Amino acid sequence: GIFVHRYRDTVADVRIACIRALGHWIKSYPVHFLEDKHLKYIGWLLSDRAPEVREAAIEVLTPLYEGKEFHSGLQSFTTRFLKRYVELTRDCETSVATRALKLNEELAKVGVLDEDHLDSVYA
């Protein structure tokens, strides 16, 4: 209950703490937390106004794609937010764009990105 209210807190550091906690819960208890109803919060924070929050959301996602055990649980979430993943490679904040490139690299490794998406990332 606390998470649902604090992930939209006015203080960026609180939003970052929330997203990192959710990432920890997903990795520790995937049976309970690797579901779209929880993942959507990470997806929403990929468009946060604060670059450090966007960066934290990407930091949470990247290891999930590195671990093969999470791939099946991420399928519908990935489909929904794939366009945003690619857009983040052109973020106005360099640190966010750099992390987004790493995320997209992981997506390419597992075959999630098609040729059109890869062309957009490379551009």
PDB file of C-alpha atoms in Angstrom:
ATOM      1  CA  GLY A   1       0.000   0.000   0.000  1.00  0.00           C
ATOM      2  CA  ILE A   2       2.819   2.412   0.772  1.00  0.00           C
ATOM      3  CA  PHE A   3       4.511   1.768  -2.556  1.00  0.00           C
ATOM      4  CA  VAL A   4       1.411   2.663  -4.568  1.00  0.00           C
ATOM      5  CA  HIS A   5       1.309   6.117  -2.991  1.00  0.00           C
ATOM      6  CA  ARG A   6       5.039   6.829  -2.824  1.00  0.00           C
ATOM      7  CA  TYR A   7       6.043   5.898  -6.380  1.00  0.00           C
ATOM      8  CA  ARG A   8       4.403   9.219  -7.379  1.00  0.00           C
ATOM      9  CA  ASP A   9       5.977  11.223  -4.555  1.00  0.00           C
ATOM     10  CA  THR A  10       7.063  14.779  -5.355  1.00  0.00           C
ATOM     11  CA  VAL A  11      10.625  13.982  -4.241  1.00  0.00           C
ATOM     12  CA  ALA A  12      12.625  12.151  -6.905  1.00  0.00           C
ATOM     13  CA  ASP A  13      14.713  10.284  -4.327  1.00  0.00           C
ATOM     14  CA  VAL A  14      11.565   8.708  -2.880  1.00  0.00           C
ATOM     15  CA  ARG A  15      10.439   7.594  -6.355  1.00  0.00           C
ATOM     16  CA  ILE A  16      13.919   6.136  -6.930  1.00  0.00           C
ATOM     17  CA  ALA A  17      13.800   4.256  -3.624  1.00  0.00           C
ATOM     18  CA  CYS A  18      10.393   2.847  -4.571  1.00  0.00           C
ATOM     19  CA  ILE A  19      11.495   1.635  -7.983  1.00  0.00           C
ATOM     20  CA  ARG A  20      14.667   0.056  -6.595  1.00  0.00           C
ATOM     21  CA  ALA A  21      12.645  -1.714  -3.899  1.00  0.00           C
ATOM     22  CA  LEU A  22      10.255  -3.036  -6.527  1.00  0.00           C
ATOM     23  CA  GLY A  23      13.202  -4.264  -8.588  1.00  0.00           C
ATOM     24  CA  HIS A  24      14.548  -6.088  -5.541  1.00  0.00           C
ATOM     25  CA  TRP A  25      11.161  -7.674  -4.867  1.00  0.00           C
ATOM     26  CA  ILE A  26      10.854  -8.798  -8.487  1.00  0.00           C
ATOM     27  CA  LYS A  27      14.275 -10.468  -8.433  1.00  0.00           C
ATOM     28  CA  SER A  28      13.744 -12.010  -4.995  1.00  0.00           C
ATOM     29  CA  TYR A  29      10.124 -13.126  -5.404  1.00  0.00           C
ATOM     30  CA  PRO A  30       9.389 -13.386  -9.141  1.00  0.00           C
ATOM     31  CA  VAL A  31       6.401 -15.665  -8.564  1.00  0.00           C
ATOM     32  CA  HIS A  32       4.615 -12.825  -6.773  1.00  0.00           C
ATOM     33  CA  PHE A  33       6.040  -9.671  -8.362  1.00  0.00           C
ATOM     34  CA  LEU A  34       6.973 -10.521 -11.965  1.00  0.00           C
ATOM     35  CA  GLU A  35       3.521  -9.593 -13.202  1.00  0.00           C
ATOM     36  CA  ASP A  36       2.240  -6.726 -15.313  1.00  0.00           C
ATOM     37  CA  LYS A  37       0.309  -5.310 -12.365  1.00  0.00           C
ATOM     38  CA  HIS A  38       3.672  -4.636 -10.662  1.00  0.00           C
ATOM     39  CA  LEU A  39       5.880  -4.086 -13.716  1.00  0.00           C
ATOM     40  CA  LYS A  40       3.649  -1.264 -14.953  1.00  0.00           C
ATOM     41  CA  TYR A  41       5.076   1.028 -12.271  1.00  0.00           C
ATOM     42  CA  ILE A  42       8.549   0.625 -13.730  1.00  0.00           C
ATOM     43  CA  GLY A  43       7.158   1.298 -17.187  1.00  0.00           C
ATOM     44  CA  TRP A  44       5.428   4.458 -16.050  1.00  0.00           C
ATOM     45  CA  LEU A  45       8.595   5.760 -14.413  1.00  0.00           C
ATOM     46  CA  LEU A  46      10.467   5.382 -17.716  1.00  0.00           C
ATOM     47  CA  SER A  47       8.695   8.632 -18.594  1.00  0.00           C
ATOM     48  CA  ASP A  48       9.272  10.408 -15.283  1.00  0.00           C
ATOM     49  CA  ARG A  49      10.113  14.111 -15.425  1.00  0.00           C
ATOM     50  CA  ALA A  50      13.321  13.578 -13.430  1.00  0.00           C
ATOM     51  CA  PRO A  51      16.164  11.984 -15.411  1.00  0.00           C
ATOM     52  CA  GLU A  52      17.535  10.244 -12.331  1.00  0.00           C
ATOM     53  CA  VAL A  53      14.216   8.418 -11.909  1.00  0.00           C
ATOM     54  CA  ARG A  54      14.181   7.339 -15.570  1.00  0.00           C
ATOM     55  CA  GLU A  55      17.749   6.129 -15.103  1.00  0.00           C
ATOM     56  CA  ALA A  56      16.817   4.158 -11.977  1.00  0.00           C
ATOM     57  CA  ALA A  57      13.917   2.499 -13.820  1.00  0.00           C
ATOM     58  CA  ILE A  58      16.292   1.391 -16.583  1.00  0.00           C
ATOM     59  CA  GLU A  59      18.782   0.156 -13.967  1.00  0.00           C
ATOM     60  CA  VAL A  60      16.058  -2.033 -12.485  1.00  0.00           C
ATOM     61  CA  LEU A  61      14.975  -3.440 -15.854  1.00  0.00           C
ATOM     62  CA  THR A  62      18.363  -4.276 -17.353  1.00  0.00           C
ATOM     63  CA  PRO A  63      19.246  -7.161 -14.981  1.00  0.00           C
ATOM     64  CA  LEU A  64      15.787  -8.640 -15.513  1.00  0.00           C
ATOM     65  CA  TYR A  65      16.558  -9.067 -19.195  1.00  0.00           C
ATOM     66  CA  GLU A  66      20.024 -10.442 -18.396  1.00  0.00           C
ATOM     67  CA  GLY A  67      18.474 -13.253 -16.365  1.00  0.00           C
ATOM     68  CA  LYS A  68      16.793 -15.834 -18.602  1.00  0.00           C
ATOM     69  CA  GLU A  69      14.496 -16.920 -15.780  1.00  0.00           C
ATOM     70  CA  PHE A  70      12.582 -13.637 -16.059  1.00  0.00           C
ATOM     71  CA  HIS A  71      12.024 -13.549 -19.837  1.00  0.00           C
ATOM     72  CA  SER A  72       8.678 -15.330 -19.943  1.00  0.00           C
ATOM     73  CA  GLY A  73       7.227 -13.049 -17.260  1.00  0.00           C
ATOM     74  CA  LEU A  74       8.375  -9.959 -19.135  1.00  0.00           C
ATOM     75  CA  GLN A  75       6.822 -10.738 -22.524  1.00  0.00           C
ATOM     76  CA  SER A  76       3.657  -8.627 -22.428  1.00  0.00           C
ATOM     77  CA  PHE A  77       5.394  -5.843 -20.499  1.00  0.00           C
ATOM     78  CA  THR A  78       8.167  -5.758 -23.095  1.00  0.00           C
ATOM     79  CA  THR A  79       5.668  -5.561 -25.942  1.00  0.00           C
ATOM     80  CA  ARG A  80       3.919  -2.655 -24.265  1.00  0.00           C
ATOM     81  CA  PHE A  81       7.058  -0.619 -23.484  1.00  0.00           C
ATOM     82  CA  LEU A  82       9.429  -1.603 -26.310  1.00  0.00           C
ATOM     83  CA  LYS A  83       8.870   1.655 -28.170  1.00  0.00           C
ATOM     84  CA  ARG A  84       9.760   3.591 -25.007  1.00  0.00           C
ATOM     85  CA  TYR A  85      12.946   1.542 -24.552  1.00  0.00           C
ATOM     86  CA  VAL A  86      14.083   2.632 -27.997  1.00  0.00           C
ATOM     87  CA  GLU A  87      13.033   6.269 -27.438  1.00  0.00           C
ATOM     88  CA  LEU A  88      15.125   6.413 -24.267  1.00  0.00           C
ATOM     89  CA  THR A  89      18.300   5.935 -26.331  1.00  0.00           C
ATOM     90  CA  ARG A  90      17.691   9.496 -27.532  1.00  0.00           C
ATOM     91  CA  ASP A  91      16.946  10.944 -24.095  1.00  0.00           C
ATOM     92  CA  CYS A  92      18.136  14.512 -23.539  1.00  0.00           C
ATOM     93  CA  GLU A  93      20.084  13.323 -20.483  1.00  0.00           C
ATOM     94  CA  THR A  94      23.257  11.489 -21.523  1.00  0.00           C
ATOM     95  CA  SER A  95      23.291   9.146 -18.531  1.00  0.00           C
ATOM     96  CA  VAL A  96      19.741   7.991 -19.294  1.00  0.00           C
ATOM     97  CA  ALA A  97      20.524   7.467 -22.976  1.00  0.00           C
ATOM     98  CA  THR A  98      23.658   5.494 -22.084  1.00  0.00           C
ATOM     99  CA  ARG A  99      21.749   3.181 -19.736  1.00  0.00           C
ATOM    100  CA  ALA A 100      19.021   2.809 -22.358  1.00  0.00           C
ATOM    101  CA  LEU A 101      21.627   1.665 -24.880  1.00  0.00           C
ATOM    102  CA  LYS A 102      22.728  -1.033 -22.426  1.00  0.00           C
ATOM    103  CA  LEU A 103      19.108  -2.108 -21.938  1.00  0.00           C
ATOM    104  CA  ASN A 104      18.550  -2.278 -25.688  1.00  0.00           C
ATOM    105  CA  GLU A 105      21.765  -4.261 -26.041  1.00  0.00           C
ATOM    106  CA  GLU A 106      20.329  -6.864 -23.652  1.00  0.00           C
ATOM    107  CA  LEU A 107      17.080  -6.885 -25.627  1.00  0.00           C
ATOM    108  CA  ALA A 108      19.021  -7.471 -28.844  1.00  0.00           C
ATOM    109  CA  LYS A 109      20.917 -10.376 -27.239  1.00  0.00           C
ATOM    110  CA  VAL A 110      17.676 -12.178 -26.422  1.00  0.00           C
ATOM    111  CA  GLY A 111      16.138 -11.433 -29.819  1.00  0.00           C
ATOM    112  CA  VAL A 112      13.453  -9.004 -28.672  1.00  0.00           C
ATOM    113  CA  LEU A 113      14.452  -6.149 -30.989  1.00  0.00           C
ATOM    114  CA  ASP A 114      13.539  -6.528 -34.642  1.00  0.00           C
ATOM    115  CA  GLU A 115      15.493  -4.912 -37.473  1.00  0.00           C
ATOM    116  CA  ASP A 116      13.410  -1.694 -37.436  1.00  0.00           C
ATOM    117  CA  HIS A 117      14.025  -1.208 -33.720  1.00  0.00           C
ATOM    118  CA  LEU A 118      17.736  -1.906 -34.129  1.00  0.00           C
ATOM    119  CA  ASP A 119      17.980   0.617 -36.972  1.00  0.00           C
ATOM    120  CA  SER A 120      16.343   3.218 -34.744  1.00  0.00           C
ATOM    121  CA  VAL A 121      18.724   2.473 -31.874  1.00  0.00           C
ATOM    122  CA  TYR A 122      21.781   2.590 -34.141  1.00  0.00           C
ATOM    123  CA  ALA A 123      20.666   5.893 -35.621  1.00  0.00           C
TER     124      ALA A 123
END
